[in-house]
Amino acid sequence: MIRFESDYAEGAHTRILKRLLETNEEQTPGYGMDEYCERARGYIREACDMENADVHFLVGGTQANTTIISSILRPHQGAVSAITGHIAGHESGAIEATGHKVLTLPSDDGKINARQVKELYDAHWNDATHEHMVQPGLVYISHPSENGTTYSKSELEELSKVCRECGLPLFMDGARLGYGLAAKDNDLSLKDIARLCDVFYIGGTKLGALFGEAVVITNGDLKRDFRYMIKQKGGLLAKGRLLGIQFETLFEGGLYDEISKHAVDLAMMIREAFVEKGFSLRYDSKTNQQFPILPNDVLSELGKNYSFSYWEKVDDTQSVVRFCTSWATKKEHVEQLIEDIRNLDL
Amino acid sequence: MIRFESDYAEGAHTRILKRLLETNEEQTPGYGMDEYCERARGYIREACDMENADVHFLVGGTQANTTIISSILRPHQGAVSAITGHIAGHESGAIEATGHKVLTLPSDDGKINARQVKELYDAHWNDATHEHMVQPGLVYISHPSENGTTYSKSELEELSKVCRECGLPLFMDGARLGYGLAAKDNDLSLKDIARLCDVFYIGGTKLGALFGEAVVITNGDLKRDFRYMIKQKGGLLAKGRLLGIQFETLFEGGLYDEISKHAVDLAMMIREAFVEKGFSLRYDSKTNQQFPILPNDVLSELGKNYSFSYWEKVDDTQSVVRFCTSWATKKEHVEQLIEDIRNLDL
Amino acid sequence: MIRFESDYAEGAHTRILKRLLETNEEQTPGYGMDEYCERARGYIREACDMENADVHFLVGGTQANTTIISSILRPHQGAVSAITGHIAGHESGAIEATGHKVLTLPSDDGKINARQVKELYDAHWNDATHEHMVQPGLVYISHPSENGTTYSKSELEELSKVCRECGLPLFMDGARLGYGLAAKDNDLSLKDIARLCDVFYIGGTKLGALFGEAVVITNGDLKRDFRYMIKQKGGLLAKGRLLGIQFETLFEGGLYDEISKHAVDLAMMIREAFVEKGFSLRYDSKTNQQFPILPNDVLSELGKNYSFSYWEKVDDTQSVVRFCTSWATKKEHVEQLIEDIRNLDL
Amino acid sequence: MIRFESDYAEGAHTRILKRLLETNEEQTPGYGMDEYCERARGYIREACDMENADVHFLVGGTQANTTIISSILRPHQGAVSAITGHIAGHESGAIEATGHKVLTLPSDDGKINARQVKELYDAHWNDATHEHMVQPGLVYISHPSENGTTYSKSELEELSKVCRECGLPLFMDGARLGYGLAAKDNDLSLKDIARLCDVFYIGGTKLGALFGEAVVITNGDLKRDFRYMIKQKGGLLAKGRLLGIQFETLFEGGLYDEISKHAVDLAMMIREAFVEKGFSLRYDSKTNQQFPILPNDVLSELGKNYSFSYWEKVDDTQSVVRFCTSWATKKEHVEQLIEDIRNLDL
């Protein structure tokens, strides 16, 4: 069984494991106050071209989302998100558990736009009973989205502009950020993201690390006391240097970009194979997740040798499924899959 | 200006004020442990035909909703509600502030049905990643709904049956319960409600009291330690007897039913006037709230002498508005409104 | 049985009931937007000599404490309070339910002082692991305290000075504020309190109102969006004018001061009677609560005709109890009690 | 600089790193559903002699404490803990952030006893106003405690008995559990702990793992839906197998016991060196943490070559400090320290 069901099926990139081994016996202070973390912060600030950004390392995505959102909002405020957003549906109520509603916007492809945010904002403030409703307090997006789609630079600029006009911090969940930056048609850089968002994170778990997300806070108003929040939400790893070592390795010599490109290239090969065979794609993803619409008997056939995720039912005969590649995906596995797609007897 | 904008524009029924005056100098224990509360509890248990029901008096609706829901749910569970439900949109995030998501079901008329609940329940438990999603933990309905509509006995029986099959306590918000019981086509009694729901409340604020909601817990599993919860959520009135005196008065000699009927009769007169004049109604409400769809110039004309609530835009020329009657509405005011509706120059 | 067990045993002052009756049929907007609330706000701003103070009316004390504290603190911050403070022990965990720890300071008499606050503040910030601990975020005091004691003007000035130096908003719980202002040796005015505190409330429930607390926010930074918070915490009374009418009546023509003085005068008579009989007082209270230390057989004897609260055990033969007077206490009841104290056969 | 300041200064035991390397390229399902986790669960159940125990792997201690406590308590309940307990002082308010008060008991040595729990329980339920106070809902202990002390079998049996009589689940924080089990005078086994506690965890972070805590739920009533809670609190690691691999390695062939013993043996050597030199110990710790009371000039002298933690001031000339050993401590470092202690010029 070859797994395309997720982008967290393997351990970590070899270089990371090697560094963990090399540094294993060193004694360092805990909780992210070591020199590895400090160096990793430097690399990330440099990549973002923002010397005064605050960089924190957290263990996982739920933690990052919860810590960031609850750190920013006052009790009567909510987080604006696409209805498809991870925080809206797949965090077991983690955001609500910190006291905040997720205010959802409709989305077909996982993205939201500046106009939607402005309309929701205006609708709130123009409602005579707005004090009886949850006030929008920040905007959450993910890039790539849950559906593999990405924001263009102009889209993000518009969204950022509206958010700043409305006083809504813009938070980008970058659990798969590398795969977005490596997308074929991407025109966004880390520098753009740092400039346009108020806070975002650079995913490690799905991009070569054993685990870990690097939170970057660019808006000075959001920096204060963030380490208390990390500790309170359970994200302050005792052996913080594990995170520092991993992100240092990822951002040294371009490893993060390189492995992201690897995954996206393989994903595009899979995409093309499905398209060539005549299948449609549910979302126009140029990143590491591909969502073909497949007849149920094709699912059964491919399911014999490959694992992938069931996404949603289309009708009685067809379904959307998800194939993921990652930094760890082997080219020969993709080639074998493509061969099997080509040979499908339709 | 004659106000039809809400059902809480006046003080309290004369009999209630009279009793507050008569008892004013008496000294009683606090926090609902007085004999007035005890007698009121007895009346309500009798009206519900349920001797072992627990009855608690709270100050208002937000409190009642918050206290009940947070008392029942475990941290990973949410409250299922119509998207139009009060807790979904008009409590400033009070439910989320206690840590719980409101899981919404679509609704055009403010009601939800047994099939919807079952489907949501099945969808949750059949999803392979259900542990990553908020688990449905109770079902919230209001009767009448936010839109003035009511549940028939058979509808409530079906809903109750599904809820019990799924292990989901059924909670009825009865902020306007009297108006539902007094609806023309109503076939539900308080006894039915007590039998079919696990917890509900009988609204006082909108039905003759200065303030107050009587929470009735019929499911023994939900009774434990409820007074702690009331205290914690700020609902345990020091001078609890004020609530006891009010509910005693409302449930002595049928006052609650009588004043509910008064409001509904007047609302039906308004309804008929609009219909006769050729206007449509947005919801088929047989209760004290009426939702005519009116041209904007009619709104301006009626707005000169009457206040009512803006509900929603239909198109550039028409809007839905809400006219409320209440226990306090004067018949001559309704007659004057009807006359003005008849004389509208369309 | 004559009740001295609490200061909320009766209904409301006659003038308040009279005004509720007179205004009962008037129609007003809800949620505190009526003219009675507006006038009451004006009276209170005038009494505080602070035109730009924000004044909000809430139903009760738990609500006021919860709403104010959760509105001010960020998630990692706590409220500093005397270990004896109401929020530390008698709110069923209401503060914690909003996510915040109560950071307690030792206190023998219910009060805390500037030095204690400064030491706690310094201890936090000087601790190398302070990010692992709850950060002090505001200071809560009550005046009079739970033990009937009061702050002098110089004590409050010192406390206020330290709080401002430390960036800690100072919040005064004034559930019994009138009785503090009426204390024999009091040198604090409402104007001083408004000047020295960042937010406080003027208790109504225990001082002539059926219920209600007037929250006064003097620090501009704490004003924003407070009405959302009131709604979310269940304190936004639909018939808000009930609160406006009550506070208007209390602050018109000095009623609040007058009834506070009445209660304190009677309490001092009780105090003297106990002292003359040779009993000690647990706290040096000059307000409406008196805490004599009495032999257990005296408790039995007095308990035949009077109710009072058990406070704490001293030893096997003696206990501290609490006698409360209030705006409603009848002088003849106090005289009868004093007579019975004098006639005790020791 | 040789570090004795914490027990999380190094990476992981070599055998663990080796296994992570060997398994790195394997593809497994996420979120703890892999075969490594399953095998590790089996080993732990076996070590606990409890086949039906639920075993979950979480990333860290704050998470474990927060997830377990918030999973058990209802909103009005609190966790009983020694005032010195980790959850009382060093989690940045993580417990309160889930809505619950920590109810503290005095403790000089980090432990609490059965009598204290019973008295607190009785005091609560005998108080006439108990509904206004936080109800004790579970008992939290740590073993070893924050002060290195441990419970004897008879102490734990008494505590467990009282907890069961009072209906209070007993939760043991075992962040350093191995070091407790390896203590010289220890008569408790994992089997005893599993039998006497309702839930506990076996620390990995401080005992040879890169990170990770194994939560063992033995009380059937506490098992339901625990994985939802882990996810919500951010503890459900995507690459869950990392935890499985680590705990499998630790519990295969007795590694956990072996490395625990190593640390404790070295700690006892340090202890003896201090005692022989004439210094007192603040706590009678037989585990990996030692708390000598040292003159300030000795601190300066030792501080030149060794790092240790400042614990508390004794007087102007003496302080308590903490020396930690761990699975990773080198014997030669300890010998060098002992030599330097012996050579101190007092």
mmCIF file of C-alpha atoms in Angstrom, chain B residues 138-265:
data_model
loop_
_atom_site.group_PDB
_atom_site.id
_atom_site.type_symbol
_atom_site.label_atom_id
_atom_site.label_comp_id
_atom_site.label_asym_id
_atom_site.label_seq_id
_atom_site.Cartn_x
_atom_site.Cartn_y
_atom_site.Cartn_z
ATOM 1 C CA LEU B 138 -27.893 18.721 22.638
ATOM 2 C CA VAL B 139 -30.639 20.128 20.458
ATOM 3 C CA TYR B 140 -31.890 23.677 20.975
ATOM 4 C CA ILE B 141 -35.228 24.852 19.638
ATOM 5 C CA SER B 142 -37.396 27.809 20.466
ATOM 6 C CA HIS B 143 -41.158 27.734 20.617
ATOM 7 C CA PRO B 144 -42.388 29.973 19.179
ATOM 8 C CA SER B 145 -39.318 30.368 17.019
ATOM 9 C CA GLU B 146 -37.615 33.683 16.284
ATOM 10 C CA ASN B 147 -39.975 33.861 13.328
ATOM 11 C CA GLY B 148 -43.171 33.374 15.263
ATOM 12 C CA THR B 149 -43.721 29.840 14.008
ATOM 13 C CA THR B 150 -44.607 26.934 16.293
ATOM 14 C CA TYR B 151 -44.111 23.196 16.525
ATOM 15 C CA SER B 152 -47.133 20.917 16.294
ATOM 16 C CA LYS B 153 -47.460 18.108 18.777
ATOM 17 C CA SER B 154 -46.495 15.536 16.166
ATOM 18 C CA GLU B 155 -43.471 17.552 15.070
ATOM 19 C CA LEU B 156 -42.267 17.822 18.640
ATOM 20 C CA GLU B 157 -42.901 14.126 19.248
ATOM 21 C CA GLU B 158 -40.776 13.178 16.256
ATOM 22 C CA LEU B 159 -38.017 15.545 17.265
ATOM 23 C CA SER B 160 -38.073 14.263 20.819
ATOM 24 C CA LYS B 161 -37.973 10.661 19.630
ATOM 25 C CA VAL B 162 -34.922 11.229 17.456
ATOM 26 C CA CYS B 163 -33.181 13.183 20.195
ATOM 27 C CA ARG B 164 -33.709 10.373 22.671
ATOM 28 C CA GLU B 165 -32.535 7.776 20.165
ATOM 29 C CA CYS B 166 -29.383 9.823 19.615
ATOM 30 C CA GLY B 167 -28.820 10.597 23.284
ATOM 31 C CA LEU B 168 -29.201 14.325 22.650
ATOM 32 C CA PRO B 169 -31.090 16.262 25.340
ATOM 33 C CA LEU B 170 -33.817 18.440 23.798
ATOM 34 C CA PHE B 171 -33.890 22.001 25.135
ATOM 35 C CA MET B 172 -36.756 24.368 24.332
ATOM 36 C CA ASP B 173 -36.223 28.106 24.684
ATOM 37 C CA GLY B 174 -39.646 29.369 25.721
ATOM 38 C CA ALA B 175 -38.941 33.077 26.020
ATOM 39 C CA ARG B 176 -42.331 33.553 24.313
ATOM 40 C CA LEU B 177 -43.810 30.222 25.322
ATOM 41 C CA GLY B 178 -47.203 31.605 26.345
ATOM 42 C CA TYR B 179 -47.736 33.078 22.906
ATOM 43 C CA GLY B 180 -47.005 29.687 21.380
ATOM 44 C CA LEU B 181 -49.459 27.930 23.650
ATOM 45 C CA ALA B 182 -52.080 30.541 22.751
ATOM 46 C CA ALA B 183 -51.593 30.190 18.992
ATOM 47 C CA LYS B 184 -54.789 29.505 17.079
ATOM 48 C CA ASP B 185 -53.757 26.131 15.727
ATOM 49 C CA ASN B 186 -51.697 25.030 18.695
ATOM 50 C CA ASP B 187 -52.170 21.436 19.846
ATOM 51 C CA LEU B 188 -49.287 21.361 22.330
ATOM 52 C CA SER B 189 -49.795 21.686 26.067
ATOM 53 C CA LEU B 190 -47.271 22.465 28.791
ATOM 54 C CA LYS B 191 -47.663 18.828 29.783
ATOM 55 C CA ASP B 192 -46.626 17.691 26.317
ATOM 56 C CA ILE B 193 -43.629 19.976 26.403
ATOM 57 C CA ALA B 194 -42.595 18.714 29.825
ATOM 58 C CA ARG B 195 -42.947 15.151 28.582
ATOM 59 C CA LEU B 196 -41.120 15.658 25.281
ATOM 60 C CA CYS B 197 -38.324 18.044 26.244
ATOM 61 C CA ASP B 198 -35.507 17.412 28.700
ATOM 62 C CA VAL B 199 -35.330 21.020 29.790
ATOM 63 C CA PHE B 200 -37.203 24.160 28.785
ATOM 64 C CA TYR B 201 -38.091 27.538 30.122
ATOM 65 C CA ILE B 202 -41.271 29.497 30.512
ATOM 66 C CA GLY B 203 -40.685 33.117 29.603
ATOM 67 C CA GLY B 204 -41.811 35.828 31.965
ATOM 68 C CA THR B 205 -40.030 38.934 30.646
ATOM 69 C CA LYS B 206 -42.113 39.003 27.480
ATOM 70 C CA LEU B 207 -45.274 37.772 29.195
ATOM 71 C CA GLY B 208 -46.352 40.035 31.995
ATOM 72 C CA ALA B 209 -43.387 39.948 34.358
ATOM 73 C CA LEU B 210 -40.906 42.746 34.932
ATOM 74 C CA PHE B 211 -38.309 40.101 34.157
ATOM 75 C CA GLY B 212 -37.714 36.434 34.752
ATOM 76 C CA GLU B 213 -37.630 33.012 33.126
ATOM 77 C CA ALA B 214 -38.698 29.778 34.800
ATOM 78 C CA VAL B 215 -36.392 26.912 33.871
ATOM 79 C CA VAL B 216 -37.984 23.464 34.108
ATOM 80 C CA ILE B 217 -35.675 20.440 34.129
ATOM 81 C CA THR B 218 -37.542 17.211 33.558
ATOM 82 C CA ASN B 219 -34.642 14.896 32.752
ATOM 83 C CA GLY B 220 -33.208 13.674 36.027
ATOM 84 C CA ASP B 221 -29.695 13.414 34.572
ATOM 85 C CA LEU B 222 -29.617 17.155 34.018
ATOM 86 C CA LYS B 223 -30.705 18.265 37.478
ATOM 87 C CA ARG B 224 -27.530 17.850 39.469
ATOM 88 C CA ASP B 225 -25.851 20.964 40.835
ATOM 89 C CA PHE B 226 -27.831 23.320 38.629
ATOM 90 C CA ARG B 227 -27.914 26.021 41.308
ATOM 91 C CA TYR B 228 -24.126 26.264 41.245
ATOM 92 C CA MET B 229 -24.383 26.904 37.525
ATOM 93 C CA ILE B 230 -27.015 29.624 38.003
ATOM 94 C CA LYS B 231 -24.797 31.347 40.540
ATOM 95 C CA GLN B 232 -21.711 31.088 38.371
ATOM 96 C CA LYS B 233 -23.469 32.545 35.345
ATOM 97 C CA GLY B 234 -24.808 35.479 37.358
ATOM 98 C CA GLY B 235 -28.444 34.399 37.396
ATOM 99 C CA LEU B 236 -29.007 33.733 41.095
ATOM 100 C CA LEU B 237 -30.935 36.844 42.132
ATOM 101 C CA ALA B 238 -30.240 37.905 45.722
ATOM 102 C CA LYS B 239 -33.884 38.853 46.195
ATOM 103 C CA GLY B 240 -35.057 35.654 44.581
ATOM 104 C CA ARG B 241 -38.537 36.099 45.937
ATOM 105 C CA LEU B 242 -39.129 38.764 43.273
ATOM 106 C CA LEU B 243 -39.118 35.964 40.724
ATOM 107 C CA GLY B 244 -41.207 33.697 42.898
ATOM 108 C CA ILE B 245 -43.850 36.358 43.434
ATOM 109 C CA GLN B 246 -44.055 37.080 39.732
ATOM 110 C CA PHE B 247 -44.383 33.473 38.603
ATOM 111 C CA GLU B 248 -46.768 32.673 41.429
ATOM 112 C CA THR B 249 -49.004 35.488 40.201
ATOM 113 C CA LEU B 250 -48.712 34.433 36.560
ATOM 114 C CA PHE B 251 -49.643 30.827 37.297
ATOM 115 C CA GLU B 252 -52.393 31.523 39.821
ATOM 116 C CA GLY B 253 -55.823 31.519 38.267
ATOM 117 C CA GLY B 254 -54.645 31.235 34.702
ATOM 118 C CA LEU B 255 -53.220 34.737 34.271
ATOM 119 C CA TYR B 256 -50.390 33.510 32.045
ATOM 120 C CA ASP B 257 -52.771 31.923 29.551
ATOM 121 C CA GLU B 258 -55.131 34.844 29.649
ATOM 122 C CA ILE B 259 -52.588 37.528 28.840
ATOM 123 C CA SER B 260 -50.964 35.319 26.191
ATOM 124 C CA LYS B 261 -54.290 34.933 24.458
ATOM 125 C CA HIS B 262 -54.835 38.676 24.599
ATOM 126 C CA ALA B 263 -51.602 39.323 22.705
ATOM 127 C CA VAL B 264 -52.191 36.639 20.116
ATOM 128 C CA ASP B 265 -55.745 37.779 19.399
#
